[in-house]
PDB file of C-alpha atoms and ligand atoms in Angstrom:
ATOM      1  CA  MET X   2      -0.004  -0.019  -0.093  1.00  0.00           C
ATOM      2  CA  ASP X   3       1.090   3.646  -0.739  1.00  0.00           C
ATOM      3  CA  VAL X   4       1.213   4.554   3.017  1.00  0.00           C
ATOM      4  CA  PHE X   5       4.011   2.054   3.453  1.00  0.00           C
ATOM      5  CA  LYS X   6       6.057   2.576   0.097  1.00  0.00           C
ATOM      6  CA  SER X   7       8.395   5.306   1.194  1.00  0.00           C
ATOM      7  CA  ASN X   8       9.246   3.428   4.475  1.00  0.00           C
ATOM      8  CA  VAL X   9       9.806   0.277   2.695  1.00  0.00           C
ATOM      9  CA  ASP X  10      12.247   2.162   0.342  1.00  0.00           C
ATOM     10  CA  VAL X  11      14.096   3.827   3.274  1.00  0.00           C
ATOM     11  CA  LEU X  12      14.337   0.418   5.095  1.00  0.00           C
ATOM     12  CA  SER X  13      15.511  -1.365   1.985  1.00  0.00           C
ATOM     13  CA  LYS X  14      18.425   1.121   1.780  1.00  0.00           C
ATOM     14  CA  LEU X  15      19.409   0.893   5.426  1.00  0.00           C
ATOM     15  CA  LEU X  16      18.895  -2.749   6.388  1.00  0.00           C
ATOM     16  CA  PRO X  17      20.635  -5.961   5.335  1.00  0.00           C
ATOM     17  CA  PRO X  18      18.320  -8.328   3.582  1.00  0.00           C
ATOM     18  CA  HIS X  19      18.119 -10.815   6.380  1.00  0.00           C
ATOM     19  CA  LEU X  20      16.475  -8.062   8.615  1.00  0.00           C
ATOM     20  CA  LEU X  21      13.996  -6.653   6.015  1.00  0.00           C
ATOM     21  CA  ALA X  22      11.262  -9.144   6.764  1.00  0.00           C
ATOM     22  CA  PRO X  23      10.977  -9.343  10.540  1.00  0.00           C
ATOM     23  CA  ARG X  24       8.802 -12.229  11.913  1.00  0.00           C
ATOM     24  CA  VAL X  25       8.318 -10.915  15.373  1.00  0.00           C
ATOM     25  CA  GLY X  26       7.434  -7.438  16.558  1.00  0.00           C
ATOM     26  CA  ILE X  27       8.130  -5.905  20.111  1.00  0.00           C
ATOM     27  CA  VAL X  28       6.758  -2.813  21.585  1.00  0.00           C
ATOM     28  CA  CYS X  29       8.870  -1.517  24.521  1.00  0.00           C
ATOM     29  CA  GLY X  30       6.829   0.119  27.370  1.00  0.00           C
ATOM     30  CA  SER X  31       7.844   2.815  29.584  1.00  0.00           C
ATOM     31  CA  GLY X  32      11.447   2.441  30.878  1.00  0.00           C
ATOM     32  CA  LEU X  33      11.761  -0.885  28.879  1.00  0.00           C
ATOM     33  CA  SER X  34      13.648   0.313  25.731  1.00  0.00           C
ATOM     34  CA  THR X  35      16.554  -1.762  26.867  1.00  0.00           C
ATOM     35  CA  LEU X  36      14.553  -4.951  25.983  1.00  0.00           C
ATOM     36  CA  ALA X  37      15.787  -4.537  22.406  1.00  0.00           C
ATOM     37  CA  THR X  38      19.367  -5.162  23.601  1.00  0.00           C
ATOM     38  CA  CYS X  39      18.565  -8.882  23.625  1.00  0.00           C
ATOM     39  CA  MET X  40      18.866  -8.664  19.858  1.00  0.00           C
ATOM     40  CA  ARG X  41      22.078  -9.087  18.073  1.00  0.00           C
ATOM     41  CA  GLY X  42      23.303  -7.166  14.892  1.00  0.00           C
ATOM     42  CA  ILE X  43      21.011  -4.246  15.754  1.00  0.00           C
ATOM     43  CA  VAL X  44      20.294  -1.577  13.100  1.00  0.00           C
ATOM     44  CA  GLU X  45      18.473   1.370  14.736  1.00  0.00           C
ATOM     45  CA  ILE X  46      16.420   3.786  12.623  1.00  0.00           C
ATOM     46  CA  PRO X  47      15.105   7.022  14.256  1.00  0.00           C
ATOM     47  CA  TYR X  48      11.436   7.624  13.775  1.00  0.00           C
ATOM     48  CA  ASN X  49      12.350  10.961  12.234  1.00  0.00           C
ATOM     49  CA  ASP X  50      13.668   9.116   9.238  1.00  0.00           C
ATOM     50  CA  LEU X  51      10.259   7.289   8.760  1.00  0.00           C
ATOM     51  CA  GLU X  52       7.125   8.672   7.243  1.00  0.00           C
ATOM     52  CA  GLY X  53       3.909   8.441   9.211  1.00  0.00           C
ATOM     53  CA  PHE X  54       5.862   8.192  12.563  1.00  0.00           C
ATOM     54  CA  VAL X  55       5.172  10.903  15.158  1.00  0.00           C
ATOM     55  CA  HIS X  56       7.592  11.570  17.977  1.00  0.00           C
ATOM     56  CA  SER X  57       7.418   9.912  21.441  1.00  0.00           C
ATOM     57  CA  THR X  58       7.311  12.791  23.884  1.00  0.00           C
ATOM     58  CA  VAL X  59       7.220  10.594  27.124  1.00  0.00           C
ATOM     59  CA  PRO X  60      10.469  10.200  29.420  1.00  0.00           C
ATOM     60  CA  GLY X  61      11.540   6.524  29.271  1.00  0.00           C
ATOM     61  CA  HIS X  62      10.554   6.121  25.582  1.00  0.00           C
ATOM     62  CA  LYS X  63      13.182   6.555  22.848  1.00  0.00           C
ATOM     63  CA  SER X  64      11.939   7.301  19.291  1.00  0.00           C
ATOM     64  CA  SER X  65      13.519   4.574  16.958  1.00  0.00           C
ATOM     65  CA  LEU X  66      12.828   1.160  15.506  1.00  0.00           C
ATOM     66  CA  ALA X  67      15.437  -1.435  15.985  1.00  0.00           C
ATOM     67  CA  PHE X  68      15.937  -4.408  13.831  1.00  0.00           C
ATOM     68  CA  GLY X  69      17.966  -7.394  14.860  1.00  0.00           C
ATOM     69  CA  LEU X  70      18.050 -11.160  15.454  1.00  0.00           C
ATOM     70  CA  ILE X  71      17.104 -13.170  18.455  1.00  0.00           C
ATOM     71  CA  GLY X  72      17.820 -16.919  19.150  1.00  0.00           C
ATOM     72  CA  GLU X  73      20.298 -19.493  18.144  1.00  0.00           C
ATOM     73  CA  GLY X  74      21.512 -20.331  14.778  1.00  0.00           C
ATOM     74  CA  GLU X  75      20.280 -18.135  12.074  1.00  0.00           C
ATOM     75  CA  GLY X  76      18.057 -16.413  14.671  1.00  0.00           C
ATOM     76  CA  VAL X  77      14.586 -14.915  14.205  1.00  0.00           C
ATOM     77  CA  PRO X  78      14.461 -11.552  12.606  1.00  0.00           C
ATOM     78  CA  VAL X  79      12.764  -9.008  15.004  1.00  0.00           C
ATOM     79  CA  VAL X  80      11.659  -5.425  14.855  1.00  0.00           C
ATOM     80  CA  ALA X  81      11.257  -3.444  18.082  1.00  0.00           C
ATOM     81  CA  MET X  82       9.525  -0.086  18.687  1.00  0.00           C
ATOM     82  CA  LEU X  83      11.811   1.751  21.111  1.00  0.00           C
ATOM     83  CA  GLY X  84       9.165   4.090  22.348  1.00  0.00           C
ATOM     84  CA  ARG X  85       5.485   4.038  21.677  1.00  0.00           C
ATOM     85  CA  PHE X  86       2.836   6.770  21.161  1.00  0.00           C
ATOM     86  CA  HIS X  87      -0.020   7.396  23.450  1.00  0.00           C
ATOM     87  CA  PRO X  88      -3.254   9.168  22.623  1.00  0.00           C
ATOM     88  CA  TYR X  89      -2.703  11.474  25.676  1.00  0.00           C
ATOM     89  CA  GLU X  90       0.377  12.921  24.020  1.00  0.00           C
ATOM     90  CA  GLY X  91      -2.046  14.446  21.515  1.00  0.00           C
ATOM     91  CA  HIS X  92      -1.533  11.855  18.740  1.00  0.00           C
ATOM     92  CA  VAL X  93      -4.591  10.653  16.783  1.00  0.00           C
ATOM     93  CA  LEU X  94      -5.246   6.927  17.071  1.00  0.00           C
ATOM     94  CA  SER X  95      -4.193   6.237  13.373  1.00  0.00           C
ATOM     95  CA  SER X  96      -0.781   7.542  14.231  1.00  0.00           C
ATOM     96  CA  VAL X  97      -0.678   5.666  17.441  1.00  0.00           C
ATOM     97  CA  VAL X  98      -1.127   2.285  15.604  1.00  0.00           C
ATOM     98  CA  TYR X  99       0.731   3.164  12.341  1.00  0.00           C
ATOM     99  CA  PRO X 100       3.889   1.408  13.400  1.00  0.00           C
ATOM    100  CA  ILE X 101       1.972  -1.800  14.119  1.00  0.00           C
ATOM    101  CA  ARG X 102       0.379  -1.716  10.696  1.00  0.00           C
ATOM    102  CA  LEU X 103       3.966  -1.196   9.195  1.00  0.00           C
ATOM    103  CA  MET X 104       5.129  -4.164  11.169  1.00  0.00           C
ATOM    104  CA  ALA X 105       2.314  -6.292   9.615  1.00  0.00           C
ATOM    105  CA  HIS X 106       3.204  -4.974   6.229  1.00  0.00           C
ATOM    106  CA  LEU X 107       6.932  -5.995   6.695  1.00  0.00           C
ATOM    107  CA  GLY X 108       5.758  -9.542   7.650  1.00  0.00           C
ATOM    108  CA  VAL X 109       5.484  -9.717  11.427  1.00  0.00           C
ATOM    109  CA  LYS X 110       3.174 -12.576  12.532  1.00  0.00           C
ATOM    110  CA  ASP X 111       3.783 -12.497  16.403  1.00  0.00           C
ATOM    111  CA  ILE X 112       3.933  -9.290  18.478  1.00  0.00           C
ATOM    112  CA  ILE X 113       5.024  -8.935  22.013  1.00  0.00           C
ATOM    113  CA  ILE X 114       3.599  -5.768  23.447  1.00  0.00           C
ATOM    114  CA  THR X 115       5.054  -4.704  26.766  1.00  0.00           C
ATOM    115  CA  ASN X 116       3.964  -1.791  29.170  1.00  0.00           C
ATOM    116  CA  ALA X 117       4.288  -0.466  32.691  1.00  0.00           C
ATOM    117  CA  ALA X 118       1.049  -0.743  34.739  1.00  0.00           C
ATOM    118  CA  GLY X 119      -0.384  -0.053  38.045  1.00  0.00           C
ATOM    119  CA  SER X 120      -1.654  -3.044  40.005  1.00  0.00           C
ATOM    120  CA  LEU X 121      -5.280  -2.979  41.310  1.00  0.00           C
ATOM    121  CA  ARG X 122      -4.767  -5.901  43.570  1.00  0.00           C
ATOM    122  CA  PRO X 123      -2.398  -6.268  46.574  1.00  0.00           C
ATOM    123  CA  SER X 124      -1.921  -9.936  45.468  1.00  0.00           C
ATOM    124  CA  ILE X 125      -0.080  -8.653  42.369  1.00  0.00           C
ATOM    125  CA  PRO X 126       2.767  -6.687  43.802  1.00  0.00           C
ATOM    126  CA  VAL X 127       5.331  -4.238  42.320  1.00  0.00           C
ATOM    127  CA  GLY X 128       7.731  -6.195  40.105  1.00  0.00           C
ATOM    128  CA  THR X 129       5.349  -8.759  38.922  1.00  0.00           C
ATOM    129  CA  ILE X 130       5.107  -9.441  35.162  1.00  0.00           C
ATOM    130  CA  VAL X 131       1.395  -9.904  34.321  1.00  0.00           C
ATOM    131  CA  VAL X 132       0.562 -12.009  31.244  1.00  0.00           C
ATOM    132  CA  ILE X 133      -2.424 -10.320  29.952  1.00  0.00           C
ATOM    133  CA  GLN X 134      -5.364 -12.550  29.162  1.00  0.00           C
ATOM    134  CA  ASP X 135      -8.160  -9.990  28.457  1.00  0.00           C
ATOM    135  CA  HIS X 136      -8.784  -6.333  28.659  1.00  0.00           C
ATOM    136  CA  ILE X 137     -11.448  -3.787  29.700  1.00  0.00           C
ATOM    137  CA  ALA X 138     -11.150  -0.611  27.591  1.00  0.00           C
ATOM    138  CA  LEU X 139     -13.634   2.058  28.629  1.00  0.00           C
ATOM    139  CA  PRO X 140     -12.279   4.342  25.850  1.00  0.00           C
ATOM    140  CA  LEU X 141     -12.967   1.695  23.266  1.00  0.00           C
ATOM    141  CA  LEU X 142     -16.446   1.112  24.482  1.00  0.00           C
ATOM    142  CA  THR X 143     -17.150   4.866  24.366  1.00  0.00           C
ATOM    143  CA  GLY X 144     -15.897   5.747  21.013  1.00  0.00           C
ATOM    144  CA  LEU X 145     -12.126   6.005  21.097  1.00  0.00           C
ATOM    145  CA  ASN X 146     -11.295   3.065  18.760  1.00  0.00           C
ATOM    146  CA  PRO X 147      -8.550   3.027  16.215  1.00  0.00           C
ATOM    147  CA  LEU X 148     -10.894   1.120  13.869  1.00  0.00           C
ATOM    148  CA  LEU X 149     -13.344   3.967  13.551  1.00  0.00           C
ATOM    149  CA  GLY X 150     -13.882   5.108  10.123  1.00  0.00           C
ATOM    150  CA  PRO X 151     -13.579   3.064   6.935  1.00  0.00           C
ATOM    151  CA  PRO X 152     -11.595  -0.259   7.146  1.00  0.00           C
ATOM    152  CA  PHE X 153      -7.889   0.324   6.738  1.00  0.00           C
ATOM    153  CA  SER X 154      -7.975  -1.313   3.291  1.00  0.00           C
ATOM    154  CA  PRO X 155     -10.571  -3.303   1.258  1.00  0.00           C
ATOM    155  CA  LYS X 156      -8.798  -6.442   2.682  1.00  0.00           C
ATOM    156  CA  HIS X 157      -9.475  -5.486   6.312  1.00  0.00           C
ATOM    157  CA  ALA X 158     -12.676  -6.580   8.087  1.00  0.00           C
ATOM    158  CA  ARG X 159     -15.345  -4.189   9.102  1.00  0.00           C
ATOM    159  CA  PHE X 160     -15.998  -5.970  12.475  1.00  0.00           C
ATOM    160  CA  VAL X 161     -13.101  -7.409  14.396  1.00  0.00           C
ATOM    161  CA  PRO X 162     -13.705 -10.030  17.224  1.00  0.00           C
ATOM    162  CA  LEU X 163     -11.572  -9.546  20.349  1.00  0.00           C
ATOM    163  CA  SER X 164     -12.785 -12.543  22.275  1.00  0.00           C
ATOM    164  CA  ASP X 165      -9.543 -14.290  21.396  1.00  0.00           C
ATOM    165  CA  ALA X 166      -7.307 -11.234  21.185  1.00  0.00           C
ATOM    166  CA  TYR X 167      -4.608 -12.584  23.594  1.00  0.00           C
ATOM    167  CA  SER X 168      -3.020 -15.630  21.895  1.00  0.00           C
ATOM    168  CA  ARG X 169      -3.217 -18.799  24.106  1.00  0.00           C
ATOM    169  CA  PRO X 170      -0.165 -20.319  22.459  1.00  0.00           C
ATOM    170  CA  LEU X 171       1.902 -17.298  23.245  1.00  0.00           C
ATOM    171  CA  ARG X 172       0.606 -17.052  26.750  1.00  0.00           C
ATOM    172  CA  LEU X 173       1.569 -20.753  27.197  1.00  0.00           C
ATOM    173  CA  ALA X 174       4.936 -19.915  25.733  1.00  0.00           C
ATOM    174  CA  ALA X 175       5.478 -17.126  28.256  1.00  0.00           C
ATOM    175  CA  PHE X 176       4.885 -19.432  31.223  1.00  0.00           C
ATOM    176  CA  ARG X 177       7.037 -22.210  29.693  1.00  0.00           C
ATOM    177  CA  ALA X 178       9.805 -19.650  29.127  1.00  0.00           C
ATOM    178  CA  ALA X 179       9.530 -18.328  32.707  1.00  0.00           C
ATOM    179  CA  HIS X 180       9.950 -22.042  33.960  1.00  0.00           C
ATOM    180  CA  ALA X 181      12.892 -22.576  31.651  1.00  0.00           C
ATOM    181  CA  LEU X 182      14.520 -19.524  32.959  1.00  0.00           C
ATOM    182  CA  GLY X 183      14.062 -20.679  36.608  1.00  0.00           C
ATOM    183  CA  LEU X 184      11.868 -17.658  37.519  1.00  0.00           C
ATOM    184  CA  GLU X 185       9.961 -17.922  40.821  1.00  0.00           C
ATOM    185  CA  ARG X 186       6.288 -18.894  40.358  1.00  0.00           C
ATOM    186  CA  ASP X 187       5.229 -15.350  41.720  1.00  0.00           C
ATOM    187  CA  ALA X 188       7.380 -13.621  39.156  1.00  0.00           C
ATOM    188  CA  LEU X 189       4.567 -13.996  36.658  1.00  0.00           C
ATOM    189  CA  ALA X 190       0.788 -13.621  37.156  1.00  0.00           C
ATOM    190  CA  GLU X 191      -2.242 -13.647  34.675  1.00  0.00           C
ATOM    191  CA  GLY X 192      -4.613 -10.795  34.517  1.00  0.00           C
ATOM    192  CA  THR X 193      -6.887  -8.325  32.810  1.00  0.00           C
ATOM    193  CA  TYR X 194      -5.489  -4.887  31.629  1.00  0.00           C
ATOM    194  CA  THR X 195      -7.835  -1.972  31.926  1.00  0.00           C
ATOM    195  CA  TRP X 196      -7.066   0.790  29.582  1.00  0.00           C
ATOM    196  CA  VAL X 197      -7.507   4.436  30.547  1.00  0.00           C
ATOM    197  CA  SER X 198      -6.646   7.490  28.430  1.00  0.00           C
ATOM    198  CA  GLY X 199      -4.441   9.153  31.038  1.00  0.00           C
ATOM    199  CA  PRO X 200      -2.397  11.231  31.623  1.00  0.00           C
ATOM    200  CA  THR X 201      -3.921  11.453  35.131  1.00  0.00           C
ATOM    201  CA  TYR X 202      -3.415   8.622  37.381  1.00  0.00           C
ATOM    202  CA  GLU X 203      -6.494   7.170  38.833  1.00  0.00           C
ATOM    203  CA  THR X 204      -8.467   8.486  41.829  1.00  0.00           C
ATOM    204  CA  PRO X 205      -9.037   5.883  44.654  1.00  0.00           C
ATOM    205  CA  ALA X 206     -12.625   5.730  43.504  1.00  0.00           C
ATOM    206  CA  GLU X 207     -11.633   5.064  39.967  1.00  0.00           C
ATOM    207  CA  GLY X 208      -9.187   2.533  41.075  1.00  0.00           C
ATOM    208  CA  ARG X 209     -11.827   0.717  43.100  1.00  0.00           C
ATOM    209  CA  PHE X 210     -14.263   0.836  40.096  1.00  0.00           C
ATOM    210  CA  LEU X 211     -11.775  -0.706  37.844  1.00  0.00           C
ATOM    211  CA  ARG X 212     -10.981  -3.496  40.266  1.00  0.00           C
ATOM    212  CA  ASN X 213     -14.618  -4.120  40.891  1.00  0.00           C
ATOM    213  CA  ALA X 214     -15.230  -4.228  37.177  1.00  0.00           C
ATOM    214  CA  GLY X 215     -12.674  -7.153  37.025  1.00  0.00           C
ATOM    215  CA  GLY X 216      -9.422  -5.349  36.188  1.00  0.00           C
ATOM    216  CA  ASP X 217      -6.059  -6.486  37.569  1.00  0.00           C
ATOM    217  CA  VAL X 218      -3.745  -3.791  36.229  1.00  0.00           C
ATOM    218  CA  VAL X 219      -4.277  -0.405  34.686  1.00  0.00           C
ATOM    219  CA  GLY X 220      -2.342   1.489  32.071  1.00  0.00           C
ATOM    220  CA  MET X 221      -2.611   4.309  29.348  1.00  0.00           C
ATOM    221  CA  SER X 222      -1.417   2.245  26.322  1.00  0.00           C
ATOM    222  CA  THR X 223      -1.409  -1.037  24.680  1.00  0.00           C
ATOM    223  CA  VAL X 224      -5.075  -1.652  23.746  1.00  0.00           C
ATOM    224  CA  PRO X 225      -5.059   0.403  20.527  1.00  0.00           C
ATOM    225  CA  GLU X 226      -1.921  -1.546  19.462  1.00  0.00           C
ATOM    226  CA  VAL X 227      -3.649  -4.822  20.363  1.00  0.00           C
ATOM    227  CA  VAL X 228      -6.739  -3.783  18.339  1.00  0.00           C
ATOM    228  CA  ALA X 229      -4.626  -2.943  15.261  1.00  0.00           C
ATOM    229  CA  ALA X 230      -2.523  -6.015  15.516  1.00  0.00           C
ATOM    230  CA  ARG X 231      -5.789  -8.137  15.552  1.00  0.00           C
ATOM    231  CA  ASP X 232      -6.954  -6.098  12.670  1.00  0.00           C
ATOM    232  CA  GLU X 233      -3.833  -7.235  10.896  1.00  0.00           C
ATOM    233  CA  GLY X 234      -4.211 -10.794  11.883  1.00  0.00           C
ATOM    234  CA  MET X 235      -1.156 -11.052  14.247  1.00  0.00           C
ATOM    235  CA  ASN X 236      -0.823 -13.166  17.352  1.00  0.00           C
ATOM    236  CA  VAL X 237      -0.530 -10.904  20.257  1.00  0.00           C
ATOM    237  CA  LEU X 238       1.192 -11.303  23.726  1.00  0.00           C
ATOM    238  CA  VAL X 239       0.976  -8.604  26.236  1.00  0.00           C
ATOM    239  CA  LEU X 240       3.300  -8.466  29.273  1.00  0.00           C
ATOM    240  CA  SER X 241       2.630  -5.766  31.860  1.00  0.00           C
ATOM    241  CA  LEU X 242       5.314  -4.917  34.347  1.00  0.00           C
ATOM    242  CA  VAL X 243       3.685  -3.787  37.619  1.00  0.00           C
ATOM    243  CA  THR X 244       5.501  -0.643  38.593  1.00  0.00           C
ATOM    244  CA  ASN X 245       3.217   0.629  41.402  1.00  0.00           C
ATOM    245  CA  LEU X 246       0.156  -0.235  43.383  1.00  0.00           C
ATOM    246  CA  VAL X 247      -2.878   1.951  42.549  1.00  0.00           C
ATOM    247  CA  VAL X 248      -3.879   3.660  45.632  1.00  0.00           C
ATOM    248  CA  ILE X 249      -7.121   2.057  46.896  1.00  0.00           C
ATOM    249  CA  PRO X 250      -7.817   2.689  50.480  1.00  0.00           C
ATOM    250  CA  ASP X 251     -10.764   0.801  51.937  1.00  0.00           C
ATOM    251  CA  GLY X 252     -12.821   3.900  52.297  1.00  0.00           C
ATOM    252  CA  TYR X 253     -12.502   7.626  52.808  1.00  0.00           C
ATOM    253  CA  ARG X 254     -11.276   8.825  56.106  1.00  0.00           C
ATOM    254  CA  SER X 255     -13.830  11.314  57.478  1.00  0.00           C
ATOM    255  CA  VAL X 256     -12.596  14.801  57.833  1.00  0.00           C
ATOM    256  CA  ARG X 257     -15.772  15.561  59.787  1.00  0.00           C
ATOM    257  CA  GLU X 258     -14.409  13.008  62.431  1.00  0.00           C
ATOM    258  CA  GLU X 259     -11.075  14.827  62.296  1.00  0.00           C
ATOM    259  CA  VAL X 260     -12.651  18.261  62.978  1.00  0.00           C
ATOM    260  CA  GLU X 261     -14.975  16.789  65.682  1.00  0.00           C
ATOM    261  CA  ALA X 262     -11.978  15.211  67.408  1.00  0.00           C
ATOM    262  CA  GLU X 263     -10.120  18.579  67.136  1.00  0.00           C
ATOM    263  CA  ILE X 264     -13.090  20.370  68.778  1.00  0.00           C
ATOM    264  CA  ALA X 265     -13.080  17.683  71.567  1.00  0.00           C
ATOM    265  CA  GLY X 266      -9.455  18.631  72.193  1.00  0.00           C
ATOM    266  CA  GLN X 267      -8.025  15.328  70.661  1.00  0.00           C
ATOM    267  CA  SER X 268      -6.009  15.083  67.632  1.00  0.00           C
ATOM    268  CA  ILE X 269      -5.837  12.392  64.927  1.00  0.00           C
ATOM    269  CA  VAL X 270      -2.585  12.124  63.172  1.00  0.00           C
ATOM    270  CA  ARG X 271      -3.025  10.759  59.678  1.00  0.00           C
ATOM    271  CA  ALA X 272      -0.351   9.952  57.074  1.00  0.00           C
ATOM    272  CA  PRO X 273      -0.896  11.665  53.778  1.00  0.00           C
ATOM    273  CA  THR X 274      -2.329   9.580  51.008  1.00  0.00           C
ATOM    274  CA  PRO X 275       0.528   8.129  48.786  1.00  0.00           C
ATOM    275  CA  THR X 276       0.639   9.180  45.143  1.00  0.00           C
ATOM    276  CA  VAL X 277       2.454   7.668  42.195  1.00  0.00           C
ATOM    277  CA  SER X 278       4.913   9.350  39.824  1.00  0.00           C
ATOM    278  CA  HIS X 279       6.351   8.528  36.477  1.00  0.00           C
ATOM    279  CA  GLU X 280       9.797   8.601  38.052  1.00  0.00           C
ATOM    280  CA  GLU X 281       8.822   5.624  40.204  1.00  0.00           C
ATOM    281  CA  VAL X 282       7.321   3.817  37.158  1.00  0.00           C
ATOM    282  CA  LEU X 283      10.591   4.390  35.261  1.00  0.00           C
ATOM    283  CA  SER X 284      12.692   3.237  38.216  1.00  0.00           C
ATOM    284  CA  VAL X 285      10.903  -0.134  38.570  1.00  0.00           C
ATOM    285  CA  GLY X 286      11.181  -0.551  34.767  1.00  0.00           C
ATOM    286  CA  LYS X 287      14.915  -0.145  35.194  1.00  0.00           C
ATOM    287  CA  GLN X 288      15.277  -2.654  38.086  1.00  0.00           C
ATOM    288  CA  LYS X 289      13.168  -5.213  36.179  1.00  0.00           C
ATOM    289  CA  ALA X 290      14.432  -4.560  32.674  1.00  0.00           C
ATOM    290  CA  ASP X 291      16.862  -7.578  32.612  1.00  0.00           C
ATOM    291  CA  VAL X 292      14.131 -10.103  33.727  1.00  0.00           C
ATOM    292  CA  MET X 293      11.773  -8.792  31.106  1.00  0.00           C
ATOM    293  CA  LYS X 294      14.577  -8.974  28.555  1.00  0.00           C
ATOM    294  CA  SER X 295      15.507 -12.627  29.333  1.00  0.00           C
ATOM    295  CA  LEU X 296      11.805 -13.553  29.244  1.00  0.00           C
ATOM    296  CA  VAL X 297      11.163 -11.820  25.869  1.00  0.00           C
ATOM    297  CA  ALA X 298      14.323 -13.497  24.307  1.00  0.00           C
ATOM    298  CA  GLU X 299      13.277 -16.885  25.747  1.00  0.00           C
ATOM    299  CA  ILE X 300       9.816 -16.693  24.354  1.00  0.00           C
ATOM    300  CA  ILE X 301      11.036 -15.624  20.936  1.00  0.00           C
ATOM    301  CA  GLY X 302      13.752 -18.324  20.883  1.00  0.00           C
ATOM    302  CA  ARG X 303      10.862 -20.848  21.480  1.00  0.00           C
ATOM    303  CA  LEU X 304       8.631 -19.794  18.651  1.00  0.00           C
ATOM    304  CA  PRO X 305       8.324 -22.181  15.733  1.00  0.00           C
ATOM    305  CA  ARG X 306      10.719 -21.008  12.948  1.00  0.00           C
ATOM    306  CA  ALA X 307       8.635 -20.297   9.768  1.00  0.00           C
TER     307      ALA X 307
HETATM  308  O1  LIG J  16       2.064   1.886  28.948  1.00  0.00           O
HETATM  309  P1  LIG J  16       3.371   2.502  29.000  1.00  0.00           P
HETATM  310  O2  LIG J  16       3.850   3.112  27.687  1.00  0.00           O
HETATM  311  O3  LIG J  16       4.378   1.395  29.253  1.00  0.00           O
HETATM  312  O4  LIG J  16       3.449   3.702  30.117  1.00  0.00           O
HETATM  313  C1  LIG J  16       2.810   3.696  31.295  1.00  0.00           C
HETATM  314  O5  LIG J  16       3.592   4.575  32.127  1.00  0.00           O
HETATM  315  C2  LIG J  16       2.974   5.952  31.846  1.00  0.00           C
HETATM  316  C3  LIG J  16       2.621   6.510  33.152  1.00  0.00           C
HETATM  317  O6  LIG J  16       3.703   6.367  34.153  1.00  0.00           O
HETATM  318  C4  LIG J  16       1.842   5.879  31.013  1.00  0.00           C
HETATM  319  O7  LIG J  16       2.223   6.176  29.692  1.00  0.00           O
HETATM  320  C5  LIG J  16       1.505   4.402  31.102  1.00  0.00           C
HETATM  321  O8  LIG J  16       0.649   3.894  30.047  1.00  0.00           O
END
C-alpha cells in the first residue's frame, strides 16, 4: 500500500536483506527500551527518518525502530519499537497504531507488547510481570477506537472480534519460558488490563471501580496496538510490568471526624495519601528490565521457525 512505500524504500536502503522481513515485533513500554538489547546485529532507525511516525514525547520512551536477530543459529528477525505513542500525547489513534500496521506489512506474525502498569490488587505486587489474558477498555467502548472510520483497506474486516485477542499459544509460551529461566512462580501472574486514556493517574474511587469491574492492572497504552494487531491478523502477547500499586484505601477517612476530634481537644494524626509518579514507574522498569529482557528473548527463541 502507498502509506508504506516510502518507508519500505528507506528500510531497504538501510537494512541488510536478512532483517528486512521481521517475523516478530516488540513494543517496549515505559522504561523498557533496553529490551531490544537482547537482539544481535542491531540496526536502529530514528522515527524522524520514517514517514507516518510521530515522536514519542514521554520520558523513558526512545523514538526509533530497532531491527535485529534473536535466538540460536540463524536467529529470528525481529523489529522493536523503542518508544510508543499514546493518545494522551495528542496523537490521533491512526498515528498511535501506524507502526503496528507497518510491522504487519513487513511480515510480522507474532507481536509482544510490553507496558508499565499499576496493580489494582495487593496480590499482584510491584515487580510482577502480568501475562495479559483480556482487557477492559472504557475508551474503546465509548468511542475512542482505532478502527473507527472506513476499514484500513478493502482487505481489512469491518468488524473485528476480540474474544480471542490474547493468543493462548503465546501465553503458554510465556509461562514455559519463565519456567525454563528458573523464575519464581510469583514472578509471573495472569490478569486483565484496563485501559484508561490518562495522563492522570486514577483517583482511589476510579481504582476501586476498575478493580470491581474485574481489572487486575491499569495503564494508558497497549489496547489500541492490540486492536490494530488483531485487525492485521497478528498473534498478540501482552506483558505488563507492575511498577506501582494503585492507591485504593478501603474507604474515605472522614474529615468531619477529624474536626470533631479537634473540637473535643483530641488530635488524629493521619499519614498523607500516597501518590504515584512517572519517576517511580521508570525506576521499577529499570530494576526489572533484565528479567523482562530474558523472558522476551526466551519466548521468541521458543517460537516455531517459519
Ligand atoms: O504503557 P506504557 O507506555 O508502558 O507507560 C505507562 O507509564 C506511563 C505513566 O507512568 C503511561 O504512559 C502508562 O501507560
